[in-house]
Amino acid sequence: MRYAPVKRCIYCGDTSYSQRRAKLGDEHIIPEGLGGDLILPEASCAECERVINRAEQFCQKNMLGAFRYQVGLPTKRPKDRPKTLPAQKKMPDGSERTVQIPIAQYPVHLLLPRLPLPQLLLPHPLRQSNLEMYFQFPQNHPAWTGSTPRVLGVPNGQLFAILEDAGISVPTGRTDPLRFGRMLAKIAHAFTVAELGDKNFQPLLTPTLVGAPETPIHWLVGGLVKNRPAESPRHAIRLDMETHHGRRFYVVRVRLFSDLGFPDYVVVSGVHNDHPHRLVRKMMKATSRTVLSFQRVTPLIGQDIRFRPGLTDFICSRCDHIVCRGGDIPEGITIRCLSCQTWNVAFNDERPWRIPYADLENVPELPEENPRAEWNAS
């Protein structure tokens, strides 16, 4: 489906693609590489397109690459699509060797963040992190077909037991909730412009997409933690108007691959023209004590960091890598340490982050206007 041409960049407002080309580029609302067929013509300039593509390309290649090959999603270089992918196979003598598995039988698994609602839609900001990961598997892998019913979803923590029984190990899927969140933000922003027009609402997502990296994305991008059954169509997306904090917001609900049971995501794309957006932005201040699940896993203890460490970070008891930043670990969640790859890690939850050059009780507060700036404790 093609919407009416916008004739200006929906991210920065430019009216030409570049200095050498006048006509703006078309924007796929859901990335073309994920099978999206909603197109917003003449809607992006070259510079914004380049910035947006960084997040989308990571998600499509690093997070969803093997899955895309298996499902047969579009690619701009079909001749380069691999027919097999590598895996480690246990041999009878106990050794391992690399084998090539056909795409159709490859044990693809995804790590997709399962997020709470955006903070802007909550009556009070969250005081804990939600780091639950959602796993998705192909139907036809021999490790869970055969005499047992075919299932698409496998409960958290069971993947490696299943692969162990089959004598197969595969690289763990990569994930980056921040870049994944930016891809969701781009989908929501483009869809809102397509449905309402670029002048009929006040966008909130453009700084997240092409602006300052410290934009508190968790205020605007989130999801539904509860699982829902798979349903048609392939991608589900809709635009609603909701009232929160006395203001009317435009909220986009996105469910990529809804026919395969993927998680639901919720994105606040804008505010009604009746409400000055600067007042809304004042509400979106990153909390100094809690860093939500959009923050990437932080460096090892003792290394420099660019934002203030939390006081209740959970550290893997095996390798001292920070696994969860701030707050509490919700019950019933299976978490893997991204450093030592340990599943169901035991946490040193009574030992907070040890700042090597300051006492925890005397850590200076950061200025609210730049909560992720570098800081030094003297």
GROMACS .gro file of C-alpha atoms in nm:
model
  378
    1MET     CA    1   0.000   0.000   0.000
    2ARG     CA    2   0.131   0.345  -0.094
    3TYR     CA    3   0.022   0.653   0.097
    4ALA     CA    4   0.013   1.006  -0.045
    5PRO     CA    5   0.359   1.163  -0.094
    6VAL     CA    6   0.477   1.376   0.197
    7LYS     CA    7   0.724   1.586  -0.006
    8ARG     CA    8   0.934   1.668   0.299
    9CYS     CA    9   1.158   1.460   0.525
   10ILE     CA   10   0.944   1.331   0.809
   11TYR     CA   11   1.244   1.344   1.045
   12CYS     CA   12   1.412   1.681   0.980
   13GLY     CA   13   1.176   1.867   0.744
   14ASP     CA   14   1.414   1.899   0.446
   15THR     CA   15   1.245   1.921   0.107
   16SER     CA   16   1.520   1.759  -0.103
   17TYR     CA   17   1.700   1.427  -0.077
   18SER     CA   18   2.051   1.572  -0.106
   19GLN     CA   19   2.243   1.850  -0.278
   20ARG     CA   20   2.265   1.641  -0.594
   21ARG     CA   21   1.913   1.499  -0.596
   22ALA     CA   22   1.585   1.678  -0.541
   23LYS     CA   23   1.330   1.399  -0.503
   24LEU     CA   24   1.307   1.260  -0.152
   25GLY     CA   25   1.337   0.889  -0.088
   26ASP     CA   26   1.046   0.656  -0.021
   27GLU     CA   27   1.015   0.525   0.333
   28HIS     CA   28   0.899   0.172   0.413
   29ILE     CA   29   0.704   0.206   0.736
   30ILE     CA   30   0.790  -0.151   0.838
   31PRO     CA   31   1.133  -0.230   0.690
   32GLU     CA   32   1.127  -0.390   0.349
   33GLY     CA   33   1.365  -0.657   0.476
   34LEU     CA   34   1.098  -0.768   0.724
   35GLY     CA   35   0.835  -0.795   0.453
   36GLY     CA   36   0.678  -0.454   0.511
   37ASP     CA   37   0.459  -0.331   0.225
   38LEU     CA   38   0.337   0.003   0.364
   39ILE     CA   39   0.522   0.279   0.176
   40LEU     CA   40   0.535   0.651   0.250
   41PRO     CA   41   0.656   0.817  -0.074
   42GLU     CA   42   0.898   1.111  -0.078
   43ALA     CA   43   0.946   1.107   0.297
   44SER     CA   44   1.317   1.093   0.385
   45CYS     CA   45   1.637   1.278   0.304
   46ALA     CA   46   1.975   1.111   0.253
   47GLU     CA   47   2.121   1.206   0.592
   48CYS     CA   48   1.823   1.092   0.799
   49GLU     CA   49   1.794   0.779   0.589
   50ARG     CA   50   2.155   0.696   0.673
   51VAL     CA   51   2.098   0.743   1.047
   52ILE     CA   52   1.774   0.545   1.050
   53ASN     CA   53   1.930   0.260   0.853
   54ARG     CA   54   2.193   0.199   1.121
   55ALA     CA   55   1.938   0.066   1.367
   56GLU     CA   56   1.733  -0.115   1.104
   57GLN     CA   57   2.031  -0.292   0.951
   58PHE     CA   58   2.152  -0.414   1.289
   59CYS     CA   59   1.808  -0.552   1.371
   60GLN     CA   60   1.765  -0.717   1.033
   61LYS     CA   61   2.113  -0.868   1.009
   62ASN     CA   62   2.235  -0.926   1.364
   63MET     CA   63   1.911  -0.993   1.549
   64LEU     CA   64   1.689  -1.139   1.278
   65GLY     CA   65   1.935  -1.250   1.009
   66ALA     CA   66   1.904  -1.630   1.031
   67PHE     CA   67   1.531  -1.598   1.096
   68ARG     CA   68   1.488  -1.386   0.782
   69TYR     CA   69   1.673  -1.644   0.574
   70GLN     CA   70   1.455  -1.924   0.708
   71VAL     CA   71   1.126  -1.742   0.658
   72GLY     CA   72   1.234  -1.628   0.310
   73LEU     CA   73   1.196  -1.255   0.367
   74PRO     CA   74   1.305  -1.012   0.095
   75THR     CA   75   1.669  -0.915   0.050
   76LYS     CA   76   1.832  -0.668  -0.187
   77ARG     CA   77   2.097  -0.927  -0.274
   78PRO     CA   78   1.912  -1.257  -0.321
   79LYS     CA   79   2.216  -1.418  -0.481
   80ASP     CA   80   2.410  -1.365  -0.158
   81ARG     CA   81   2.151  -1.541   0.059
   82PRO     CA   82   2.325  -1.841   0.222
   83LYS     CA   83   2.180  -2.190   0.185
   84THR     CA   84   2.345  -2.322   0.502
   85LEU     CA   85   2.458  -2.180   0.836
   86PRO     CA   86   2.733  -2.308   1.069
   87ALA     CA   87   2.677  -2.496   1.394
   88GLN     CA   88   2.884  -2.707   1.631
   89LYS     CA   89   2.807  -3.079   1.634
   90LYS     CA   90   2.909  -3.313   1.916
   91MET     CA   91   3.087  -3.620   1.781
   92PRO     CA   92   3.072  -3.969   1.940
   93ASP     CA   93   3.426  -3.929   2.076
   94GLY     CA   94   3.325  -3.612   2.262
   95SER     CA   95   3.492  -3.370   2.027
   96GLU     CA   96   3.314  -3.097   1.835
   97ARG     CA   97   3.337  -2.994   1.475
   98THR     CA   98   3.172  -2.728   1.265
   99VAL     CA   99   2.895  -2.852   1.041
  100GLN     CA  100   2.679  -2.671   0.789
  101ILE     CA  101   2.305  -2.704   0.849
  102PRO     CA  102   2.052  -2.623   0.575
  103ILE     CA  103   1.856  -2.307   0.646
  104ALA     CA  104   1.526  -2.498   0.673
  105GLN     CA  105   1.661  -2.711   0.962
  106TYR     CA  106   1.874  -2.450   1.135
  107PRO     CA  107   1.778  -2.399   1.504
  108VAL     CA  108   1.712  -2.028   1.482
  109HIS     CA  109   1.645  -1.853   1.810
  110LEU     CA  110   1.574  -1.487   1.867
  111LEU     CA  111   1.634  -1.263   2.163
  112LEU     CA  112   1.367  -0.994   2.152
  113PRO     CA  113   1.311  -0.762   2.448
  114ARG     CA  114   0.981  -0.798   2.627
  115LEU     CA  115   0.916  -0.451   2.764
  116PRO     CA  116   0.680  -0.279   3.007
  117LEU     CA  117   0.453  -0.001   2.883
  118PRO     CA  118   0.620   0.330   2.795
  119GLN     CA  119   0.665   0.537   3.109
  120LEU     CA  120   0.460   0.818   2.959
  121LEU     CA  121   0.155   0.590   2.974
  122LEU     CA  122   0.208   0.490   3.337
  123PRO     CA  123   0.072   0.680   3.638
  124HIS     CA  124   0.415   0.662   3.804
  125PRO     CA  125   0.766   0.595   3.665
  126LEU     CA  126   0.894   0.241   3.705
  127ARG     CA  127   1.147   0.182   3.981
  128GLN     CA  128   1.279  -0.148   3.847
  129SER     CA  129   1.431  -0.289   3.533
  130ASN     CA  130   1.252  -0.541   3.315
  131LEU     CA  131   1.509  -0.751   3.136
  132GLU     CA  132   1.298  -1.051   3.042
  133MET     CA  133   1.395  -1.181   2.700
  134TYR     CA  134   1.154  -1.345   2.461
  135PHE     CA  135   1.264  -1.646   2.260
  136GLN     CA  136   1.121  -1.755   1.929
  137PHE     CA  137   1.201  -2.073   1.738
  138PRO     CA  138   1.127  -2.231   1.399
  139GLN     CA  139   0.865  -2.502   1.372
  140ASN     CA  140   1.063  -2.764   1.187
  141HIS     CA  141   1.375  -2.819   1.392
  142PRO     CA  142   1.418  -3.196   1.451
  143ALA     CA  143   1.502  -3.145   1.819
  144TRP     CA  144   1.140  -3.068   1.902
  145THR     CA  145   0.944  -3.230   1.623
  146GLY     CA  146   0.902  -3.602   1.573
  147SER     CA  147   0.679  -3.765   1.831
  148THR     CA  148   0.605  -3.439   2.014
  149PRO     CA  149   0.367  -3.174   1.879
  150ARG     CA  150   0.527  -2.901   1.674
  151VAL     CA  151   0.546  -2.575   1.864
  152LEU     CA  152   0.677  -2.237   1.765
  153GLY     CA  153   0.747  -2.096   2.108
  154VAL     CA  154   0.970  -2.271   2.361
  155PRO     CA  155   0.969  -2.152   2.724
  156ASN     CA  156   1.264  -1.945   2.835
  157GLY     CA  157   1.565  -2.144   2.944
  158GLN     CA  158   1.480  -2.464   2.755
  159LEU     CA  159   1.666  -2.393   2.431
  160PHE     CA  160   2.005  -2.518   2.540
  161ALA     CA  161   1.860  -2.833   2.695
  162ILE     CA  162   1.686  -2.908   2.367
  163LEU     CA  163   1.997  -2.846   2.162
  164GLU     CA  164   2.206  -3.050   2.406
  165ASP     CA  165   1.980  -3.350   2.347
  166ALA     CA  166   2.029  -3.304   1.973
  167GLY     CA  167   2.405  -3.266   2.012
  168ILE     CA  168   2.401  -2.924   1.847
  169SER     CA  169   2.520  -2.584   1.962
  170VAL     CA  170   2.470  -2.263   1.768
  171PRO     CA  171   2.586  -1.904   1.819
  172THR     CA  172   2.366  -1.712   2.060
  173GLY     CA  173   2.154  -1.452   1.886
  174ARG     CA  174   2.264  -1.092   1.936
  175THR     CA  175   2.033  -0.827   2.068
  176ASP     CA  176   2.044  -0.454   2.133
  177PRO     CA  177   1.723  -0.323   2.293
  178LEU     CA  178   1.823   0.038   2.221
  179ARG     CA  179   1.857  -0.011   1.847
  180PHE     CA  180   1.553  -0.238   1.841
  181GLY     CA  181   1.360   0.035   2.022
  182ARG     CA  182   1.472   0.291   1.765
  183MET     CA  183   1.347   0.067   1.486
  184LEU     CA  184   1.009   0.048   1.662
  185ALA     CA  185   1.014   0.427   1.705
  186LYS     CA  186   1.077   0.476   1.333
  187ILE     CA  187   0.788   0.243   1.245
  188ALA     CA  188   0.553   0.428   1.479
  189HIS     CA  189   0.657   0.776   1.365
  190ALA     CA  190   0.628   0.693   0.995
  191PHE     CA  191   0.291   0.525   1.046
  192THR     CA  192   0.153   0.824   1.238
  193VAL     CA  193   0.264   1.062   0.962
  194ALA     CA  194   0.107   0.833   0.702
  195GLU     CA  195  -0.225   0.820   0.885
  196LEU     CA  196  -0.252   1.179   1.011
  197GLY     CA  197  -0.021   1.387   0.793
  198ASP     CA  198   0.295   1.555   0.916
  199LYS     CA  199   0.119   1.875   1.031
  200ASN     CA  200  -0.171   1.726   1.225
  201PHE     CA  201   0.016   1.617   1.538
  202GLN     CA  202   0.324   1.711   1.737
  203PRO     CA  203   0.586   1.435   1.698
  204LEU     CA  204   0.777   1.316   2.003
  205LEU     CA  205   1.004   1.055   1.845
  206THR     CA  206   1.226   1.256   1.610
  207PRO     CA  207   1.496   1.333   1.874
  208THR     CA  208   1.510   0.960   1.950
  209LEU     CA  209   1.554   0.880   1.581
  210VAL     CA  210   1.795   1.146   1.454
  211GLY     CA  211   1.869   1.362   1.756
  212ALA     CA  212   2.061   1.340   2.080
  213PRO     CA  213   2.160   0.988   2.189
  214GLU     CA  214   2.063   1.059   2.551
  215THR     CA  215   1.694   1.092   2.461
  216PRO     CA  216   1.508   0.884   2.724
  217ILE     CA  217   1.356   0.633   2.484
  218HIS     CA  218   1.190   0.428   2.760
  219TRP     CA  219   0.940   0.711   2.810
  220LEU     CA  220   0.807   0.657   2.459
  221VAL     CA  221   0.880   0.297   2.357
  222GLY     CA  222   0.763  -0.009   2.546
  223GLY     CA  223   0.541  -0.309   2.510
  224LEU     CA  224   0.312  -0.565   2.667
  225VAL     CA  225   0.482  -0.823   2.888
  226LYS     CA  226   0.196  -1.072   2.859
  227ASN     CA  227   0.205  -1.323   2.573
  228ARG     CA  228  -0.081  -1.335   2.323
  229PRO     CA  229  -0.163  -1.613   2.076
  230ALA     CA  230  -0.045  -1.583   1.718
  231GLU     CA  231  -0.290  -1.414   1.484
  232SER     CA  232  -0.321  -1.279   1.131
  233PRO     CA  233  -0.197  -1.070   0.952
  234ARG     CA  234   0.181  -1.105   0.933
  235HIS     CA  235   0.242  -0.759   1.080
  236ALA     CA  236  -0.022  -0.587   1.294
  237ILE     CA  237  -0.010  -0.211   1.341
  238ARG     CA  238  -0.270   0.042   1.450
  239LEU     CA  239  -0.291   0.403   1.567
  240ASP     CA  240  -0.495   0.503   1.873
  241MET     CA  241  -0.553   0.823   2.066
  242GLU     CA  242  -0.525   0.786   2.444
  243THR     CA  243  -0.548   1.033   2.730
  244HIS     CA  244  -0.279   1.022   2.998
  245HIS     CA  245  -0.172   1.287   3.249
  246GLY     CA  246  -0.448   1.513   3.114
  247ARG     CA  247  -0.307   1.510   2.760
  248ARG     CA  248  -0.409   1.332   2.442
  249PHE     CA  249  -0.136   1.115   2.294
  250TYR     CA  250  -0.111   0.922   1.970
  251VAL     CA  251  -0.011   0.566   2.049
  252VAL     CA  252   0.098   0.309   1.790
  253ARG     CA  253   0.067  -0.059   1.870
  254VAL     CA  254   0.306  -0.273   1.668
  255ARG     CA  255   0.327  -0.649   1.650
  256LEU     CA  256   0.583  -0.766   1.399
  257PHE     CA  257   0.522  -1.122   1.278
  258SER     CA  258   0.200  -1.145   1.471
  259ASP     CA  259   0.121  -1.464   1.279
  260LEU     CA  260   0.420  -1.625   1.452
  261GLY     CA  261   0.337  -1.506   1.802
  262PHE     CA  262   0.593  -1.227   1.839
  263PRO     CA  263   0.562  -0.982   2.133
  264ASP     CA  264   0.346  -0.670   2.128
  265TYR     CA  265   0.511  -0.328   2.139
  266VAL     CA  266   0.358   0.008   2.226
  267VAL     CA  267   0.505   0.340   2.109
  268VAL     CA  268   0.393   0.694   2.194
  269SER     CA  269   0.445   0.872   1.863
  270GLY     CA  270   0.307   1.218   1.933
  271VAL     CA  271   0.079   1.451   2.119
  272HIS     CA  272  -0.237   1.624   1.999
  273ASN     CA  273  -0.190   1.976   1.864
  274ASP     CA  274  -0.393   2.112   2.156
  275HIS     CA  275  -0.110   2.031   2.398
  276PRO     CA  276   0.233   2.202   2.368
  277HIS     CA  277   0.487   1.925   2.324
  278ARG     CA  278   0.749   2.114   2.528
  279LEU     CA  279   0.538   2.049   2.839
  280VAL     CA  280   0.537   1.679   2.759
  281ARG     CA  281   0.913   1.676   2.710
  282LYS     CA  282   0.958   1.823   3.057
  283MET     CA  283   0.792   1.511   3.192
  284MET     CA  284   1.040   1.286   3.016
  285LYS     CA  285   1.339   1.313   3.245
  286ALA     CA  286   1.562   1.009   3.280
  287THR     CA  287   1.561   0.891   3.642
  288SER     CA  288   1.898   0.912   3.812
  289ARG     CA  289   1.857   0.595   4.019
  290THR     CA  290   1.714   0.358   3.759
  291VAL     CA  291   1.837   0.271   3.412
  292LEU     CA  292   1.571   0.071   3.231
  293SER     CA  293   1.616  -0.216   2.994
  294PHE     CA  294   1.698   0.000   2.692
  295GLN     CA  295   2.046   0.062   2.830
  296ARG     CA  296   2.303  -0.180   2.693
  297VAL     CA  297   2.497  -0.405   2.926
  298THR     CA  298   2.760  -0.193   3.096
  299PRO     CA  299   3.138  -0.250   3.108
  300LEU     CA  300   3.310  -0.468   3.363
  301ILE     CA  301   3.374  -0.330   3.709
  302GLY     CA  302   3.648  -0.070   3.722
  303GLN     CA  303   3.616   0.042   3.362
  304ASP     CA  304   3.510   0.397   3.283
  305ILE     CA  305   3.144   0.454   3.209
  306ARG     CA  306   2.966   0.752   3.058
  307PHE     CA  307   2.664   0.763   3.283
  308ARG     CA  308   2.606   0.730   3.651
  309PRO     CA  309   2.601   0.373   3.786
  310GLY     CA  310   2.296   0.264   3.979
  311LEU     CA  311   2.308   0.172   4.345
  312THR     CA  312   2.142  -0.169   4.313
  313ASP     CA  313   2.292  -0.320   3.999
  314PHE     CA  314   2.288  -0.700   3.987
  315ILE     CA  315   2.621  -0.862   3.911
  316CYS     CA  316   2.683  -1.213   3.780
  317SER     CA  317   2.841  -1.412   4.062
  318ARG     CA  318   3.053  -1.604   3.812
  319CYS     CA  319   3.225  -1.329   3.613
  320ASP     CA  320   3.133  -0.999   3.787
  321HIS     CA  321   2.957  -0.870   3.475
  322ILE     CA  322   2.661  -0.640   3.532
  323VAL     CA  323   2.348  -0.825   3.424
  324CYS     CA  324   2.066  -0.598   3.540
  325ARG     CA  325   2.093  -0.226   3.604
  326GLY     CA  326   1.888  -0.086   3.887
  327GLY     CA  327   1.581  -0.190   4.080
  328ASP     CA  328   1.470  -0.549   4.128
  329ILE     CA  329   1.467  -0.860   3.911
  330PRO     CA  330   1.100  -0.957   3.857
  331GLU     CA  331   1.021  -1.312   3.966
  332GLY     CA  332   1.001  -1.592   3.713
  333ILE     CA  333   1.247  -1.440   3.467
  334THR     CA  334   1.527  -1.636   3.305
  335ILE     CA  335   1.831  -1.418   3.244
  336ARG     CA  336   2.156  -1.500   3.068
  337CYS     CA  337   2.483  -1.324   3.143
  338LEU     CA  338   2.609  -1.183   2.813
  339SER     CA  339   2.969  -1.206   2.930
  340CYS     CA  340   3.012  -1.566   3.048
  341GLN     CA  341   2.695  -1.698   2.875
  342THR     CA  342   2.567  -1.852   3.201
  343TRP     CA  343   2.194  -1.922   3.210
  344ASN     CA  344   1.985  -1.857   3.523
  345VAL     CA  345   2.279  -1.672   3.671
  346ALA     CA  346   2.315  -1.639   4.045
  347PHE     CA  347   2.330  -1.274   4.139
  348ASN     CA  348   2.547  -1.100   4.392
  349ASP     CA  349   2.234  -0.906   4.479
  350GLU     CA  350   2.360  -0.793   4.818
  351ARG     CA  351   2.663  -0.626   4.665
  352PRO     CA  352   2.592  -0.311   4.464
  353TRP     CA  353   2.823  -0.170   4.200
  354ARG     CA  354   3.153  -0.085   4.366
  355ILE     CA  355   3.264   0.256   4.244
  356PRO     CA  356   3.646   0.240   4.258
  357TYR     CA  357   3.702   0.608   4.330
  358ALA     CA  358   3.410   0.723   4.544
  359ASP     CA  359   3.198   0.626   4.837
  360LEU     CA  360   2.844   0.532   4.736
  361GLU     CA  361   2.691   0.763   4.992
  362ASN     CA  362   2.876   1.067   4.853
  363VAL     CA  363   2.820   1.028   4.480
  364PRO     CA  364   2.722   1.368   4.334
  365GLU     CA  365   2.390   1.402   4.158
  366LEU     CA  366   2.405   1.467   3.786
  367PRO     CA  367   2.242   1.777   3.638
  368GLU     CA  368   1.892   1.688   3.523
  369GLU     CA  369   1.940   1.838   3.180
  370ASN     CA  370   2.225   1.597   3.097
  371PRO     CA  371   2.175   1.282   3.305
  372ARG     CA  372   2.423   1.070   3.106
  373ALA     CA  373   2.717   1.310   3.098
  374GLU     CA  374   3.059   1.206   3.218
  375TRP     CA  375   3.111   1.263   3.587
  376ASN     CA  376   3.404   1.257   3.829
  377ALA     CA  377   3.383   1.204   4.200
  378SER     CA  378   3.649   1.388   4.391
   0.00000   0.00000   0.00000
